[in-house]
Amino acid sequence: MPKMALEQNQNMATPWLQSIWPFVLTAAVIGSTLFTAFLITLPTQYRTNKEHGEEASIQVIVLGDIGRSPRMQYHALSIANAGGRVEIIGYQESDVHPEIKSNKSITIVPLSPAPASLRTGNRILFLLFGPLKVLLQVRTLYHTLGYRTKPAKWMLVQNPPSIPTLVVALLICSFRNTRLAIDWHNFGYSILALRLGPSHPLVQLSKWYELCFAKFATAHFTVTNAMGRVLKDSSGIDPLTLHDRPPNYFQPLSADQRRDFLKRLRDITQFPDVMIDGIHSGRCMLLVSSTSWTADEDFQLLLDALVEYSTHAVENRGHLPYIIAIITGKGPQKEYYLAKIDSLVEQGKLGAVTIHTAWLASQDYASLLGAADLGVSLHKSSSGVDLPMKVVDMFGVGLPVVGWSKFEAWPELVKEGINGRGFESADDLCDLLLGLFSSPTEDLTRLKTGALKEGQRRWDDEWKPVAGKLFGLE
């Protein structure tokens, strides 16, 4: 009986197997074909030239506007000037540094930007459009890194943004036999927390993603020692600290150079001659701030301080100089604050202050800093462990700085009372302006001396023993 039952089961199974066998065979053929096609179409690999040794070829990745990523441009120039071949990959939304364009060892590979319709400041729309934007970025990045560029020995990725850059970069590096280095400017999850809040599930997921995938990179750079400590404590990553330093084109201006630039500035900003004459005589103080017009920088704080300063200056007419404030930069909140400035002017609350905005070429921006009397940094640091590059640029021209100082990494750059001053509120900033501008020849001169000293160490001085050594370009 058991034998007969077994034969019956086999007879029943045979027709069933026969019916599905063509489908199994077809699926196997299709799967094998797709897998073969996948292997054939994999990106080409980096291989060492045995006759001429390893070529110092490096891809510099910016999932953002190349022109507004100065540190990555400095990386590219340092690599090229040391004899390496560079492909700098990112969006081209503004002009890059002229030396990037003219250097034959640097190739710009533009990324196609996501549709403007997917960019929004609305929190709900951001949650809806964000995933679609990321998918488009994945496709663009994968195709560009894998098929539009040559295989390189190293890939240097700016972080943030980490989504989707890190996972795509790791995948391409594994295919192309490329070593991955991450240049940490900040933490992506801390910036996302400004929009969604630190306890939001997406922020926690972003933090896990960022720190988890980063562990697979070959090397890491951080902009501060404090950031390196956080990375080591939180994920075991042991990075190299590569502080920001000014490039060589940020230089102090002579009296004649300052005079010539102020004449050009009059044409750019439509300043009346009386203001230019006032700057020369000291009756007007030229204040400069560069901002990204985002939540990471509280521009309202500067406005409140300037309104308070103006009130003091009007009440004590003749004892405090007029302030000409020039604000540079682009960003999502710019139009909002321009409307606020117009409203304050109409209300007569800026009687001793004029505010202008400008977007300048890199060399003109360097000259503006060199011509100014005081720089202001509003950078609040979403993580507490990054530093504003604008302060480094200011030190490069010998410009003293006042800046928001309520975060851990601030003392790594600014020495209180030596090359700058810190503030933690609009009242603090107003008090600094009143103190520094009421006796500008004494306090400002001391801070300017400290800024000049701090700016003596340049980008290449910092880059060569750290990044240059890692890349074999000492």
Short mmCIF file of C-alpha atoms in Angstrom, two decimals:
data_model
loop_
_atom_site.label_atom_id
_atom_site.label_comp_id
_atom_site.label_asym_id
_atom_site.label_seq_id
_atom_site.Cartn_x
_atom_site.Cartn_y
_atom_site.Cartn_z
CA MET A 1 0.00 0.00 0.00
CA PRO A 2 2.68 2.62 0.82
CA LYS A 3 4.42 1.79 -2.47
CA MET A 4 1.23 2.33 -4.45
CA ALA A 5 0.57 5.67 -2.71
CA LEU A 6 4.11 6.84 -3.55
CA GLU A 7 3.61 5.94 -7.22
CA GLN A 8 0.30 7.81 -7.26
CA ASN A 9 1.95 10.92 -5.76
CA GLN A 10 4.75 10.78 -8.32
CA ASN A 11 2.24 10.46 -11.15
CA MET A 12 0.30 13.45 -9.81
CA ALA A 13 3.48 15.56 -9.43
CA THR A 14 4.81 14.83 -12.91
CA PRO A 15 2.15 16.80 -14.86
CA TRP A 16 2.55 19.75 -12.44
CA LEU A 17 6.35 19.82 -12.92
CA GLN A 18 5.94 19.48 -16.64
CA SER A 19 3.55 22.43 -16.72
CA ILE A 20 5.84 24.84 -14.81
CA TRP A 21 9.14 23.64 -16.24
CA PRO A 22 9.01 25.95 -19.33
CA PHE A 23 8.45 28.94 -17.02
CA VAL A 24 11.34 27.93 -14.73
CA LEU A 25 13.62 27.50 -17.73
CA THR A 26 12.56 30.84 -19.20
CA ALA A 27 13.12 32.61 -15.88
CA ALA A 28 16.56 31.02 -15.54
CA VAL A 29 17.55 32.13 -19.06
CA ILE A 30 16.29 35.68 -18.47
CA GLY A 31 18.02 35.86 -15.08
CA SER A 32 21.26 34.56 -16.53
CA THR A 33 21.04 37.03 -19.43
CA LEU A 34 20.36 39.97 -17.13
CA PHE A 35 23.20 38.98 -14.81
CA THR A 36 25.57 38.65 -17.76
CA ALA A 37 24.45 42.02 -19.10
CA PHE A 38 24.98 43.53 -15.64
CA LEU A 39 28.55 42.19 -15.51
CA ILE A 40 29.31 43.36 -19.04
CA THR A 41 27.98 46.87 -18.41
CA LEU A 42 29.71 47.41 -15.05
CA PRO A 43 31.79 50.59 -14.91
CA THR A 44 35.43 50.17 -15.95
CA GLN A 45 37.97 49.69 -13.15
CA TYR A 46 40.96 51.75 -12.11
CA ARG A 47 44.20 49.91 -12.85
CA THR A 48 47.76 50.83 -11.98
CA ASN A 49 50.02 51.67 -14.89
CA LYS A 50 52.92 49.31 -14.23
CA GLU A 51 55.27 51.18 -16.56
CA HIS A 52 54.67 54.67 -15.19
CA GLY A 53 53.47 53.88 -11.67
CA GLU A 54 50.22 54.92 -10.06
CA GLU A 55 48.66 58.06 -11.48
CA ALA A 56 47.39 60.57 -8.93
CA SER A 57 43.86 60.74 -10.32
CA ILE A 58 41.14 62.03 -8.02
CA GLN A 59 37.45 62.70 -8.46
CA VAL A 60 36.05 65.53 -6.32
CA ILE A 61 32.31 65.11 -5.72
CA VAL A 62 29.96 67.94 -4.72
CA LEU A 63 26.23 67.20 -4.66
CA GLY A 64 25.67 70.94 -4.72
CA ASP A 65 26.79 74.05 -6.58
CA ILE A 66 30.52 73.82 -7.33
CA GLY A 67 30.85 77.61 -7.34
CA ARG A 68 29.50 77.81 -3.79
CA SER A 69 31.76 75.02 -2.51
CA PRO A 70 35.08 76.83 -2.08
CA ARG A 71 36.78 74.14 0.01
CA MET A 72 36.22 71.51 -2.68
CA GLN A 73 37.53 73.91 -5.30
CA TYR A 74 40.64 74.42 -3.16
CA HIS A 75 41.06 70.64 -2.96
CA ALA A 76 40.88 70.41 -6.76
CA LEU A 77 43.42 73.20 -7.28
CA SER A 78 45.85 71.75 -4.74
CA ILE A 79 45.65 68.31 -6.36
CA ALA A 80 46.17 69.73 -9.85
CA ASN A 81 49.02 72.02 -8.78
CA ALA A 82 50.75 69.03 -7.16
CA GLY A 83 50.65 67.09 -10.42
CA GLY A 84 47.38 65.17 -10.09
CA ARG A 85 44.51 64.77 -12.54
CA VAL A 86 41.15 66.01 -11.25
CA GLU A 87 37.53 65.64 -12.27
CA ILE A 88 35.29 67.90 -10.19
CA ILE A 89 31.68 66.74 -10.35
CA GLY A 90 28.69 68.80 -9.22
CA TYR A 91 26.04 71.32 -10.20
CA GLN A 92 27.09 74.41 -12.17
CA GLU A 93 24.78 77.12 -10.88
CA SER A 94 27.32 79.92 -10.36
CA ASP A 95 30.81 80.76 -11.58
CA VAL A 96 33.70 78.65 -10.35
CA HIS A 97 37.08 80.10 -9.46
CA PRO A 98 38.90 81.31 -12.62
CA GLU A 99 41.88 79.04 -11.89
CA ILE A 100 39.57 76.01 -11.97
CA LYS A 101 38.49 76.92 -15.50
CA SER A 102 42.00 77.63 -16.75
CA ASN A 103 43.79 74.63 -15.21
CA LYS A 104 44.31 71.94 -17.86
CA SER A 105 44.54 69.22 -15.20
CA ILE A 106 40.99 69.92 -13.98
CA THR A 107 37.87 68.77 -15.81
CA ILE A 108 34.44 69.95 -14.72
CA VAL A 109 31.74 67.29 -15.08
CA PRO A 110 28.34 68.95 -14.54
CA LEU A 111 25.46 67.12 -12.91
CA SER A 112 21.91 67.59 -14.18
CA PRO A 113 19.96 69.36 -11.42
CA ALA A 114 16.69 68.04 -10.05
CA PRO A 115 13.59 69.81 -11.40
CA ALA A 116 12.88 73.12 -9.69
CA SER A 117 9.38 71.85 -8.87
CA LEU A 118 10.90 69.39 -6.36
CA ARG A 119 12.60 72.15 -4.36
CA THR A 120 10.41 73.44 -1.56
CA GLY A 121 10.67 75.01 1.86
CA ASN A 122 7.30 73.58 2.92
CA ARG A 123 7.78 70.81 5.49
CA ILE A 124 4.92 68.60 4.25
CA LEU A 125 5.87 68.97 0.57
CA PHE A 126 9.49 68.30 1.54
CA LEU A 127 8.47 64.92 2.98
CA LEU A 128 6.53 64.14 -0.21
CA PHE A 129 9.01 65.41 -2.80
CA GLY A 130 12.19 64.43 -0.93
CA PRO A 131 12.18 60.71 -1.82
CA LEU A 132 11.52 61.44 -5.52
CA LYS A 133 14.35 63.98 -5.58
CA VAL A 134 16.70 61.43 -3.96
CA LEU A 135 15.80 58.79 -6.58
CA LEU A 136 16.60 61.24 -9.38
CA GLN A 137 19.90 62.10 -7.71
CA VAL A 138 20.77 58.40 -7.38
CA ARG A 139 20.21 57.86 -11.10
CA THR A 140 22.20 60.98 -12.07
CA LEU A 141 25.09 60.27 -9.69
CA TYR A 142 25.37 56.59 -10.61
CA HIS A 143 25.39 57.28 -14.34
CA THR A 144 27.86 60.17 -14.03
CA LEU A 145 30.31 58.48 -11.67
CA GLY A 146 30.11 55.13 -13.42
CA TYR A 147 29.93 56.00 -17.12
CA ARG A 148 30.63 59.69 -17.82
CA THR A 149 33.95 59.79 -15.97
CA LYS A 150 37.23 57.90 -16.09
CA PRO A 151 38.12 55.50 -13.26
CA ALA A 152 40.26 57.23 -10.65
CA LYS A 153 42.55 56.16 -7.84
CA TRP A 154 40.65 58.26 -5.27
CA MET A 155 37.16 59.69 -4.90
CA LEU A 156 36.86 62.67 -2.52
CA VAL A 157 33.25 63.31 -1.45
CA GLN A 158 31.92 66.39 0.29
CA ASN A 159 29.64 65.60 3.23
CA PRO A 160 26.94 66.80 3.72
CA PRO A 161 24.84 66.01 1.83
CA SER A 162 25.18 62.35 2.72
CA ILE A 163 21.91 61.22 1.11
CA PRO A 164 22.29 59.70 -1.43
CA THR A 165 25.95 60.59 -2.02
CA LEU A 166 27.62 58.15 0.38
CA VAL A 167 25.87 54.96 -0.73
CA VAL A 168 26.26 55.74 -4.45
CA ALA A 169 29.92 56.67 -3.98
CA LEU A 170 30.61 53.45 -2.04
CA LEU A 171 28.92 51.35 -4.73
CA ILE A 172 30.86 52.98 -7.57
CA CYS A 173 34.14 52.76 -5.64
CA SER A 174 33.61 49.02 -5.11
CA PHE A 175 32.96 48.54 -8.85
CA ARG A 176 35.86 50.73 -10.03
CA ASN A 177 38.57 49.74 -7.53
CA THR A 178 38.62 53.32 -6.24
CA ARG A 179 39.45 54.47 -2.72
CA LEU A 180 36.87 56.67 -1.03
CA ALA A 181 37.76 59.69 1.14
CA ILE A 182 35.04 61.73 2.87
CA ASP A 183 35.55 65.43 3.55
CA TRP A 184 33.34 66.19 6.57
CA HIS A 185 32.15 69.81 6.57
CA ASN A 186 29.33 69.09 9.00
CA PHE A 187 26.83 66.32 9.79
CA GLY A 188 23.92 65.98 7.36
CA TYR A 189 21.53 64.74 10.03
CA SER A 190 22.14 67.86 12.15
CA ILE A 191 21.13 70.09 9.22
CA LEU A 192 18.01 68.00 8.59
CA ALA A 193 17.17 68.42 12.28
CA LEU A 194 16.89 72.19 11.75
CA ARG A 195 13.92 71.53 9.49
CA LEU A 196 12.26 68.50 11.10
CA GLY A 197 13.47 68.59 14.71
CA PRO A 198 16.15 66.38 16.32
CA SER A 199 13.70 63.68 17.47
CA HIS A 200 12.03 63.17 14.09
CA PRO A 201 12.30 59.53 12.84
CA LEU A 202 13.80 60.68 9.53
CA VAL A 203 16.55 62.55 11.38
CA GLN A 204 17.37 59.46 13.43
CA LEU A 205 17.37 57.31 10.27
CA SER A 206 19.61 59.87 8.54
CA LYS A 207 22.07 59.77 11.43
CA TRP A 208 22.24 55.98 11.34
CA TYR A 209 22.68 55.98 7.55
CA GLU A 210 25.39 58.66 7.60
CA LEU A 211 27.54 57.14 10.31
CA CYS A 212 26.98 53.54 9.21
CA PHE A 213 27.96 53.93 5.55
CA ALA A 214 30.79 56.33 6.36
CA LYS A 215 32.63 53.53 8.17
CA PHE A 216 33.34 51.81 4.83
CA ALA A 217 35.38 54.75 3.46
CA THR A 218 39.15 54.47 3.25
CA ALA A 219 39.93 57.88 4.77
CA HIS A 220 38.24 60.89 6.36
CA PHE A 221 38.98 64.61 6.76
CA THR A 222 37.22 66.89 9.25
CA VAL A 223 37.27 70.68 9.45
CA THR A 224 37.78 70.73 13.24
CA ASN A 225 39.29 68.64 16.00
CA ALA A 226 35.92 68.69 17.77
CA MET A 227 34.21 67.08 14.76
CA GLY A 228 36.88 64.39 14.65
CA ARG A 229 36.29 63.61 18.31
CA VAL A 230 32.52 63.24 17.74
CA LEU A 231 33.09 60.89 14.81
CA LYS A 232 35.50 58.75 16.80
CA ASP A 233 33.24 58.57 19.85
CA SER A 234 30.05 57.86 17.90
CA SER A 235 31.24 55.47 15.18
CA GLY A 236 34.90 54.59 15.73
CA ILE A 237 36.03 56.61 12.70
CA ASP A 238 39.49 58.10 13.21
CA PRO A 239 39.71 61.07 10.81
CA LEU A 240 42.49 63.48 9.84
CA THR A 241 41.83 67.10 10.83
CA LEU A 242 42.23 69.46 7.87
CA HIS A 243 41.41 72.97 9.06
CA ASP A 244 40.15 75.54 6.59
CA ARG A 245 42.76 78.14 5.69
CA PRO A 246 42.56 81.05 3.25
CA PRO A 247 43.89 80.56 -0.29
CA ASN A 248 46.54 82.92 -1.61
CA TYR A 249 44.16 85.30 -3.39
CA PHE A 250 42.79 86.51 -0.03
CA GLN A 251 45.39 89.17 0.75
CA PRO A 252 45.40 92.46 2.69
CA LEU A 253 44.90 95.58 0.54
CA SER A 254 47.22 98.53 0.45
CA ALA A 255 45.74 102.03 0.83
CA ASP A 256 45.81 102.54 -2.94
CA GLN A 257 44.24 99.14 -3.64
CA ARG A 258 41.49 99.86 -1.12
CA ARG A 259 40.78 103.23 -2.72
CA ASP A 260 40.60 101.70 -6.21
CA PHE A 261 38.27 98.93 -5.07
CA LEU A 262 35.93 101.32 -3.28
CA LYS A 263 35.56 103.23 -6.55
CA ARG A 264 34.50 100.01 -8.27
CA LEU A 265 32.26 99.13 -5.33
CA ARG A 266 30.43 102.41 -5.83
CA ASP A 267 29.49 101.27 -9.34
CA ILE A 268 28.45 97.80 -8.13
CA THR A 269 26.28 98.99 -5.22
CA GLN A 270 25.32 102.47 -6.48
CA PHE A 271 26.85 104.06 -3.38
CA PRO A 272 26.76 107.89 -3.41
CA ASP A 273 30.18 109.55 -3.38
CA VAL A 274 29.55 110.89 0.13
CA MET A 275 29.53 107.33 1.49
CA ILE A 276 32.80 106.44 -0.22
CA ASP A 277 34.35 109.65 1.14
CA GLY A 278 32.95 108.77 4.56
CA ILE A 279 34.66 105.36 4.51
CA HIS A 280 37.98 106.98 3.65
CA SER A 281 37.63 109.56 6.42
CA GLY A 282 36.38 107.12 9.07
CA ARG A 283 32.96 108.78 9.40
CA CYS A 284 31.46 105.60 7.89
CA MET A 285 32.45 102.07 8.86
CA LEU A 286 32.23 99.33 6.26
CA LEU A 287 30.80 96.14 7.76
CA VAL A 288 30.64 92.89 5.77
CA SER A 289 28.76 89.65 6.37
CA SER A 290 28.43 86.65 4.09
CA THR A 291 25.36 84.53 4.65
CA SER A 292 23.65 81.51 3.10
CA TRP A 293 20.26 82.99 4.06
CA THR A 294 19.23 79.76 5.83
CA ALA A 295 18.09 78.70 9.31
CA ASP A 296 21.71 77.83 10.09
CA GLU A 297 22.42 81.58 10.20
CA ASP A 298 20.11 83.95 12.09
CA PHE A 299 20.08 87.13 10.01
CA GLN A 300 17.37 88.58 12.25
CA LEU A 301 20.00 88.82 14.98
CA LEU A 302 22.13 91.15 12.85
CA LEU A 303 19.09 93.25 11.92
CA ASP A 304 18.11 93.67 15.56
CA ALA A 305 21.66 94.69 16.48
CA LEU A 306 21.84 97.24 13.65
CA VAL A 307 18.47 98.74 14.65
CA GLU A 308 19.70 99.10 18.24
CA TYR A 309 23.02 100.58 17.08
CA SER A 310 21.18 103.05 14.86
CA THR A 311 19.06 104.20 17.80
CA HIS A 312 22.23 104.92 19.83
CA ALA A 313 23.92 106.64 16.90
CA VAL A 314 20.96 108.93 16.20
CA GLU A 315 20.66 109.85 19.88
CA ASN A 316 24.41 110.55 20.08
CA ARG A 317 24.80 112.18 16.68
CA GLY A 318 28.41 112.86 15.79
CA HIS A 319 29.86 110.44 18.35
CA LEU A 320 29.29 107.18 16.47
CA PRO A 321 30.11 106.49 12.82
CA TYR A 322 27.54 105.64 10.16
CA ILE A 323 27.53 101.91 9.27
CA ILE A 324 27.48 100.70 5.67
CA ALA A 325 26.67 96.98 5.80
CA ILE A 326 27.19 94.84 2.71
CA ILE A 327 25.67 91.35 2.85
CA THR A 328 26.85 88.81 0.30
CA GLY A 329 25.50 85.37 -0.54
CA LYS A 330 22.47 83.58 -1.94
CA GLY A 331 19.82 81.49 -0.23
CA PRO A 332 16.13 80.70 0.32
CA GLN A 333 15.39 83.36 2.96
CA LYS A 334 16.95 86.30 1.11
CA GLU A 335 13.74 87.82 -0.27
CA TYR A 336 12.05 87.46 3.11
CA TYR A 337 14.75 89.51 4.83
CA LEU A 338 15.01 92.08 2.02
CA ALA A 339 11.34 92.84 2.61
CA LYS A 340 12.07 93.23 6.34
CA ILE A 341 14.95 95.63 5.61
CA ASP A 342 12.68 97.76 3.38
CA SER A 343 10.09 97.85 6.16
CA LEU A 344 12.66 98.96 8.75
CA VAL A 345 13.88 101.72 6.43
CA GLU A 346 10.31 102.97 5.91
CA GLN A 347 9.80 103.03 9.68
CA GLY A 348 12.97 105.10 10.13
CA LYS A 349 14.64 102.46 12.31
CA LEU A 350 17.89 102.39 10.30
CA GLY A 351 18.71 106.08 10.37
CA ALA A 352 22.44 105.49 10.90
CA VAL A 353 22.77 102.30 8.87
CA THR A 354 22.59 101.41 5.18
CA ILE A 355 22.27 97.74 4.16
CA HIS A 356 23.18 96.53 0.67
CA THR A 357 23.21 92.99 -0.72
CA ALA A 358 25.56 91.75 -3.42
CA TRP A 359 26.74 88.60 -5.16
CA LEU A 360 30.38 89.05 -6.14
CA ALA A 361 32.95 87.11 -8.11
CA SER A 362 35.55 85.40 -5.92
CA GLN A 363 38.25 88.04 -6.50
CA ASP A 364 35.86 90.94 -5.88
CA TYR A 365 34.65 89.24 -2.70
CA ALA A 366 38.25 88.96 -1.49
CA SER A 367 38.76 92.66 -2.24
CA LEU A 368 35.56 93.58 -0.42
CA LEU A 369 36.79 91.81 2.71
CA GLY A 370 40.15 93.57 2.38
CA ALA A 371 38.42 96.97 2.14
CA ALA A 372 36.07 96.40 5.12
CA ASP A 373 36.54 97.53 8.71
CA LEU A 374 34.79 94.60 10.41
CA GLY A 375 33.42 91.19 9.44
CA VAL A 376 30.37 89.55 10.99
CA SER A 377 29.71 85.79 11.15
CA LEU A 378 26.16 84.64 11.93
CA HIS A 379 26.93 80.93 11.58
CA LYS A 380 25.31 79.06 14.48
CA SER A 381 26.53 75.53 13.64
CA SER A 382 23.80 72.90 13.53
CA SER A 383 26.21 70.33 14.98
CA GLY A 384 28.25 72.61 17.21
CA VAL A 385 31.50 71.23 15.79
CA ASP A 386 31.88 72.83 12.35
CA LEU A 387 33.31 76.28 11.62
CA PRO A 388 32.37 79.05 9.17
CA MET A 389 34.85 79.29 6.28
CA LYS A 390 33.92 82.97 5.88
CA VAL A 391 35.87 83.75 9.06
CA VAL A 392 38.95 82.06 7.59
CA ASP A 393 38.61 84.22 4.47
CA MET A 394 38.33 87.34 6.63
CA PHE A 395 41.51 86.45 8.48
CA GLY A 396 43.22 85.97 5.12
CA VAL A 397 42.87 89.70 4.38
CA GLY A 398 43.50 90.76 7.98
CA LEU A 399 39.86 91.61 8.71
CA PRO A 400 38.86 91.35 12.40
CA VAL A 401 35.71 89.33 13.07
CA VAL A 402 32.78 89.32 15.45
CA GLY A 403 30.72 86.15 15.36
CA TRP A 404 28.16 83.93 17.04
CA SER A 405 30.27 81.98 19.50
CA LYS A 406 27.87 79.74 21.41
CA PHE A 407 29.18 76.43 20.04
CA GLU A 408 32.03 74.09 20.89
CA ALA A 409 34.34 74.56 17.91
CA TRP A 410 34.44 78.39 17.90
CA PRO A 411 37.66 78.71 19.98
CA GLU A 412 39.53 76.52 17.47
CA LEU A 413 39.44 79.49 15.10
CA VAL A 414 38.74 82.73 16.96
CA LYS A 415 40.84 83.82 19.95
CA GLU A 416 38.72 86.12 22.06
CA GLY A 417 40.09 89.67 22.12
CA ILE A 418 43.06 88.71 19.94
CA ASN A 419 41.72 88.24 16.40
CA GLY A 420 37.98 88.57 17.02
CA ARG A 421 35.13 88.77 19.48
CA GLY A 422 32.17 86.50 20.15
CA PHE A 423 28.53 87.28 20.87
CA GLU A 424 25.48 85.24 21.93
CA SER A 425 22.63 87.70 21.36
CA ALA A 426 21.66 90.80 19.39
CA ASP A 427 22.37 92.94 22.48
CA ASP A 428 25.88 91.45 22.71
CA LEU A 429 26.53 92.24 19.05
CA CYS A 430 25.26 95.80 19.42
CA ASP A 431 27.54 96.31 22.44
CA LEU A 432 30.50 95.07 20.38
CA LEU A 433 29.69 97.45 17.53
CA LEU A 434 29.35 100.37 19.95
CA GLY A 435 32.61 99.51 21.67
CA LEU A 436 34.68 98.84 18.55
CA PHE A 437 33.35 101.75 16.48
CA SER A 438 33.44 104.37 19.22
CA SER A 439 37.24 104.04 19.42
CA PRO A 440 38.17 102.30 16.16
CA THR A 441 41.84 103.21 16.14
CA GLU A 442 42.61 101.22 19.29
CA ASP A 443 40.51 98.06 19.62
CA LEU A 444 40.09 97.40 15.91
CA THR A 445 43.82 97.85 15.30
CA ARG A 446 44.62 95.23 17.94
CA LEU A 447 42.12 92.76 16.47
CA LYS A 448 43.36 93.47 12.95
CA THR A 449 46.92 92.62 14.00
CA GLY A 450 45.69 89.31 15.40
CA ALA A 451 43.67 88.57 12.24
CA LEU A 452 46.71 89.23 10.04
CA LYS A 453 48.79 86.83 12.14
CA GLU A 454 46.10 84.13 12.02
CA GLY A 455 45.84 84.49 8.25
CA GLN A 456 49.53 83.86 7.61
CA ARG A 457 49.05 80.08 7.45
CA ARG A 458 47.53 79.33 4.05
CA TRP A 459 45.46 76.51 2.55
CA ASP A 460 48.38 74.76 0.88
CA ASP A 461 50.38 74.93 4.13
CA GLU A 462 47.57 72.96 5.78
CA TRP A 463 46.70 70.73 2.82
CA LYS A 464 50.09 69.33 1.81
CA PRO A 465 51.05 67.53 5.07
CA VAL A 466 47.52 66.12 5.51
CA ALA A 467 45.62 65.53 2.25
CA GLY A 468 48.72 65.75 0.04
CA LYS A 469 50.40 63.04 2.09
CA LEU A 470 47.35 60.78 1.94
CA PHE A 471 47.01 61.15 -1.83
CA GLY A 472 50.75 60.73 -2.43
CA LEU A 473 51.15 64.33 -3.63
CA GLU A 474 53.49 65.80 -1.01
#
